[in-house]
Amino acid sequence: MILVVVLILAVHTLAQNETHFIYNGFQGSINKLHVDGIATVLPNGLLQMTNYSIHKTSHAFYPHPVTFRPNRISFSTTFVFAMTPQVPNHSGHGIVFVISPTTNFNDTLPSAYIGLFNPSTDGLLTNHIVAVELDTVQNADVDDIDGNHVGIDINSLKSVDAASAAFYSDEERVNKTLQLNSGKPMQVWIEYGEVDMLLNVTVSPLSYPKPSKYLLSKHLNLSSILLHSMYVGFTSATGLVSNCHYIQGWSWNQNGKAQDLDLSKLPSLPKIKHHIKKKQLIIFVVLLAVLLMFLVMIIAAVWFLWRKKFEELLEPWEKEYAPHRYSFMDLYVATKGFKNSELLGVGGFGKVYKGVLPSINRQVAVKRVSHDSKQGMKEFVAEISSLRKLRHRNLVQLLGYCRRKRELLLVYEYMPNGSLDKFLFDKDGKSNLCWSSRFNIIKGVASALLYLHEEWEQVVLHRDVKASNVLLDADMNARLGDFGLARLYDHNNDPRTTNVVGTIGYIAPEVSRTQKPTTSSDVFAFGMFLLEVGCGRRPSGKQSDNDAEDFFLSDWAYDCWKRGEILMVSDPTLEGNYQEKEMELILKLGLLCLHPKAAERPTMRHAVMFLDGSATLPDIPSEYDPESGIYFGEVWGNSGSYPSSSGTASLTFMSSSNSVLQRGC
Ligand SMILES: *[C@@H]1O[C@H](CO)[C@@H](O)[C@H](O)[C@H]1NC(C)=O
Ligand SMILES: *[C@@H]1O[C@H](CO)[C@@H](O)[C@H](O)[C@H]1NC(C)=O
Ligand SMILES: *[C@@H]1O[C@H](CO)[C@@H](O)[C@H](O)[C@H]1NC(C)=O
Ligand SMILES: *[C@@H]1O[C@H](CO)[C@@H](O)[C@H](O)[C@H]1NC(C)=O
Ligand SMILES: *[C@@H]1O[C@H](CO)[C@@H](O)[C@H](O)[C@H]1NC(C)=O
Ligand SMILES: *[C@@H]1O[C@H](CO)[C@@H](O)[C@H](O)[C@H]1NC(C)=O
Ligand SMILES: *[C@@H]1O[C@H](CO)[C@@H](O)[C@H](O)[C@H]1NC(C)=O
């Protein structure tokens, strides 16, 4: 029985006689805290004094009283806290470490009173309260020095001593300011020794060791304030602005230095600025969505433009011509996007570009023809398809086509040496084309025309024989070029209006009257071509810059011939380096082909025979048509009044739908 009483007494004494305790986090500790207000211990052991609710107070006390005996009132305590404002630099109100005779704070106020007093209790000597405030709001009523200070309070919020939050860095030997509500954990040490009666307060960031110098050191006789039995703990409050206040750990000792906190065991703080992060996340997601939408729109736009750029026109009836069709994309790539640097020439129908077909690595010439009408397109494509079958060593091979809205693209063999007219007319006094080359070219063109007129399945009219339509391959062989466009031109026009296809100066006189091209009209143009090559001059124009009179090559040649001086007209840049017989043959044959009467002109077969010497050239009539007095000049002289064609036009394929010329016509 006595034993039991002694035991009970011993337990009681122990309980009454606590001189030290330590909380490395508040979870599961034997001595559960006494909390009220919105204070709560979070599951991880973190003591949350306040959350973002405004105008709230909270209290957390060691559940048992501590005993202060006269002359035995030394104490040492340390704790780790953190304050995270909802809006950076806007916080309310603070944390106060309190030694109080009671844990009943039911009549205290939040905000400036920090859950410690109310207007009627603040400053009463009967309060017996010793406190250290960590205050983040400047309150003029209680003479706060600023909105970020540490103060020592005795019975009143009017601090007996205060200092702006700062710490002494031993390493750098300077005082550094502290932002109490930075959300970062900080450690506070509060120590009092009854011998020198100094209350020392030290603060530092958790990452720093305890500074050797105190922030506050105040001489106080606490034995007149502290009662025998007191409670130790914290009060906290929010005001108009709220703040999350946390205590992570706490150690207390009345019998020497407070035991160091085990920092590694302290509960971690909630992710700071959670709300703001959430907001940022929403903003981020919205931004991302907008960006994504924008991206999708750009991609769609690019895709649309891409589609439009490379859009082709392909109709069901074109299926059978598919093998002759090139994709626009291929041609686009081949010509480097129809770059100006790849431009070979500009004709009346369109531009010609040089290109390399990527799939077969073949050099080609691509002609872009603008074409507005759908009318006749079927026939025309059929013609193109047929023209592909034309094979002659003196013809430029048509390889295929591509069709787009308002545009037709024709793909030809590439001729590295360009067109003949460049050699004939763009020269500075000296010929860059010797006579044997010229003669060879003439024979080639004659051979090509013979093939078109007589040697293929159907009669094909060229309709635009001239030096600029004669191209030269790598070996300077003549290749008659420019295909099918005259026919396209026919389709493109109102059939009621009459138009002559061809080039002024090369159009036979009867064609300007009947609009009916024949093989003879091709021969006429060939005659003009012969004079061009022999004389190195264009069919008409001014003889020299200061000559007011128009010059007609055929008239001049004819006059010279009549005077027996035909060789006078030979190209002066040849400087006489030619076979006189051949030159005479060319010029005379030219005049013969230029006969105003179609029936009097030789056929291409005859022309070829004259050229290779297997037939002798007949005499040129001394007067082409004495009765009518037709003279070359009149033919040309009227040319200005012709409905002019676009200036270039070419090979015409006489399909069945048009006037088919039967062989021998
Ligand atoms: C309790 O207080 C008495 C008297 O001051 C002291 O002798 C004793 O050691 C204390 N007990 C503990 C557990 O500190
Ligand atoms: C703050 O805590 C109290 C009590 O735990 C709760 O009623 C209130 O909703 C909390 N406020 C916020 C903003 O979390
Ligand atoms: C908060 O206040 C501190 C000290 O006055 C300052 O250095 C910091 O830039 C402020 N932060 C914001 C977000 O205003
Ligand atoms: C506060 O607590 C005291 C003592 O327990 C009690 O008498 C008083 O009625 C309480 N006041 C309020 C407002 O709860
Ligand atoms: C640091 O602050 C303390 C207390 O406010 C002061 O006494 C001391 O002179 C300061 N030291 C330096 C280096 O500023
Ligand atoms: C308080 O600080 C002073 C120096 O400023 C020191 O002499 C005294 O011992 C300190 N008191 C305690 C209890 O640490
Ligand atoms: C401190 O206060 C107590 C109680 O009022 C008094 O007895 C004591 O003499 C004071 N000590 C000093 C050094 O003034």
Short mmCIF file of C-alpha atoms in Angstrom, two decimals, residues 294-450:
data_model
loop_
_atom_site.label_atom_id
_atom_site.label_comp_id
_atom_site.label_asym_id
_atom_site.label_seq_id
_atom_site.Cartn_x
_atom_site.Cartn_y
_atom_site.Cartn_z
CA PHE A 294 -1.87 27.88 -83.28
CA LEU A 295 0.56 25.22 -84.43
CA VAL A 296 -2.22 23.09 -85.82
CA MET A 297 -3.56 26.13 -87.64
CA ILE A 298 -0.16 26.90 -89.08
CA ILE A 299 0.30 23.30 -90.15
CA ALA A 300 -3.16 23.31 -91.70
CA ALA A 301 -2.41 26.57 -93.48
CA VAL A 302 0.92 25.26 -94.74
CA TRP A 303 -0.73 22.03 -95.80
CA PHE A 304 -3.45 23.98 -97.57
CA LEU A 305 -0.97 26.25 -99.33
CA TRP A 306 1.19 23.26 -100.17
CA ARG A 307 -1.81 21.48 -101.66
CA LYS A 308 -2.73 24.57 -103.60
CA LYS A 309 0.81 25.14 -104.78
CA PHE A 310 1.17 21.64 -106.14
CA GLU A 311 -2.41 21.08 -107.15
CA GLU A 312 -2.83 19.49 -110.53
CA LEU A 313 -5.73 19.10 -112.86
CA LEU A 314 -6.41 15.48 -113.66
CA GLU A 315 -9.60 14.40 -115.32
CA PRO A 316 -10.85 10.85 -115.77
CA TRP A 317 -10.30 10.88 -119.51
CA GLU A 318 -6.62 11.51 -118.92
CA LYS A 319 -6.11 8.04 -117.49
CA GLU A 320 -4.86 6.66 -120.79
CA TYR A 321 -2.21 9.38 -120.96
CA ALA A 322 -0.99 8.81 -117.43
CA PRO A 323 2.33 7.34 -118.61
CA HIS A 324 3.09 10.63 -120.37
CA ARG A 325 2.23 12.71 -117.41
CA TYR A 326 4.67 14.25 -114.98
CA SER A 327 3.72 15.35 -111.52
CA PHE A 328 3.93 19.07 -110.95
CA MET A 329 5.92 18.41 -107.81
CA ASP A 330 8.62 16.64 -109.85
CA LEU A 331 8.78 19.50 -112.33
CA TYR A 332 8.84 21.99 -109.48
CA VAL A 333 11.77 20.21 -107.88
CA ALA A 334 13.48 19.72 -111.26
CA THR A 335 13.44 23.43 -112.06
CA LYS A 336 14.30 24.44 -108.49
CA GLY A 337 10.84 25.93 -108.10
CA PHE A 338 10.84 27.59 -111.53
CA LYS A 339 13.64 29.80 -110.41
CA ASN A 340 14.63 32.68 -112.63
CA SER A 341 18.18 31.37 -112.74
CA GLU A 342 16.86 28.27 -114.53
CA LEU A 343 15.02 30.30 -117.15
CA LEU A 344 16.12 29.36 -120.68
CA GLY A 345 13.90 31.72 -122.56
CA VAL A 346 10.59 33.49 -122.77
CA GLY A 347 8.30 32.91 -125.69
CA GLY A 348 4.90 34.20 -126.54
CA PHE A 349 3.23 31.21 -124.97
CA GLY A 350 5.24 31.02 -121.85
CA LYS A 351 8.55 30.59 -120.16
CA VAL A 352 10.96 27.73 -120.69
CA TYR A 353 12.96 26.45 -117.74
CA LYS A 354 15.90 24.16 -117.54
CA GLY A 355 15.58 21.31 -115.08
CA VAL A 356 16.84 17.95 -113.95
CA LEU A 357 14.19 15.33 -113.28
CA PRO A 358 15.21 13.96 -109.91
CA SER A 359 13.78 10.47 -110.40
CA ILE A 360 15.78 9.64 -113.52
CA ASN A 361 18.44 12.35 -113.26
CA ARG A 362 17.67 13.57 -116.77
CA GLN A 363 18.06 17.08 -118.07
CA VAL A 364 14.87 18.50 -119.51
CA ALA A 365 13.38 21.76 -120.68
CA VAL A 366 10.01 22.59 -119.13
CA LYS A 367 7.69 24.95 -120.93
CA ARG A 368 5.00 26.62 -118.86
CA VAL A 369 2.07 27.64 -120.99
CA SER A 370 -0.75 29.61 -119.51
CA HIS A 371 -3.98 28.22 -120.75
CA ASP A 372 -7.34 29.47 -119.73
CA SER A 373 -9.74 27.28 -121.53
CA LYS A 374 -10.83 23.76 -120.88
CA GLN A 375 -12.16 23.66 -124.39
CA GLY A 376 -10.24 21.42 -126.70
CA MET A 377 -7.99 20.24 -123.92
CA LYS A 378 -8.93 16.62 -124.49
CA GLU A 379 -7.94 16.82 -128.14
CA PHE A 380 -4.84 18.69 -127.31
CA VAL A 381 -3.67 16.15 -124.76
CA ALA A 382 -4.37 13.45 -127.31
CA GLU A 383 -2.14 15.35 -129.72
CA ILE A 384 0.59 15.68 -127.18
CA SER A 385 0.36 11.98 -126.64
CA SER A 386 0.74 11.41 -130.38
CA LEU A 387 3.51 13.94 -130.73
CA ARG A 388 5.47 11.91 -128.26
CA LYS A 389 5.61 9.20 -130.90
CA LEU A 390 7.40 11.47 -133.36
CA ARG A 391 10.99 10.28 -133.46
CA HIS A 392 13.54 11.96 -135.65
CA ARG A 393 17.13 12.85 -134.94
CA ASN A 394 16.43 16.44 -135.98
CA LEU A 395 13.34 16.92 -133.81
CA VAL A 396 13.29 17.92 -130.19
CA GLN A 397 11.68 15.01 -128.39
CA LEU A 398 8.51 15.81 -126.42
CA LEU A 399 8.67 13.73 -123.27
CA GLY A 400 5.38 14.45 -121.56
CA TYR A 401 3.11 16.98 -119.97
CA CYS A 402 1.47 18.12 -116.80
CA ARG A 403 -1.77 19.99 -116.41
CA ARG A 404 -2.85 22.45 -113.77
CA LYS A 405 -5.54 25.03 -113.45
CA ARG A 406 -4.89 27.68 -116.12
CA GLU A 407 -1.58 26.11 -116.93
CA LEU A 408 -0.05 23.47 -119.09
CA LEU A 409 3.49 22.22 -118.71
CA LEU A 410 5.34 20.52 -121.52
CA VAL A 411 8.49 18.57 -120.92
CA TYR A 412 11.08 18.38 -123.68
CA GLU A 413 14.54 17.04 -124.15
CA TYR A 414 17.10 19.57 -123.04
CA MET A 415 19.23 21.13 -125.76
CA PRO A 416 22.49 22.30 -124.24
CA ASN A 417 23.42 24.73 -127.00
CA GLY A 418 20.16 26.66 -127.05
CA SER A 419 18.55 28.13 -130.12
CA LEU A 420 20.16 28.91 -133.44
CA ASP A 421 19.13 32.57 -133.60
CA LYS A 422 21.42 33.28 -130.68
CA PHE A 423 24.39 32.12 -132.81
CA LEU A 424 23.21 33.90 -135.94
CA PHE A 425 22.25 37.29 -134.57
CA ASP A 426 23.98 37.81 -131.22
CA LYS A 427 27.53 38.22 -132.43
CA ASP A 428 30.03 41.01 -132.44
CA GLY A 429 31.31 41.18 -135.99
CA LYS A 430 32.69 37.67 -135.94
CA SER A 431 30.70 34.56 -136.68
CA ASN A 432 30.75 31.84 -134.07
CA LEU A 433 29.14 29.37 -136.37
CA CYS A 434 31.24 28.18 -139.28
CA TRP A 435 29.81 27.46 -142.70
CA SER A 436 29.97 23.66 -142.47
CA SER A 437 27.97 23.76 -139.22
CA ARG A 438 25.39 26.03 -140.86
CA PHE A 439 25.09 23.78 -143.87
CA ASN A 440 24.71 20.77 -141.61
CA ILE A 441 22.03 22.55 -139.61
CA ILE A 442 20.10 23.44 -142.74
CA LYS A 443 20.21 19.83 -143.91
CA GLY A 444 18.99 18.71 -140.48
CA VAL A 445 16.05 21.09 -140.48
CA ALA A 446 15.14 20.07 -144.04
CA SER A 447 15.26 16.43 -143.05
CA ALA A 448 13.05 17.07 -140.00
CA LEU A 449 10.47 18.94 -142.08
CA LEU A 450 10.46 16.18 -144.69
#
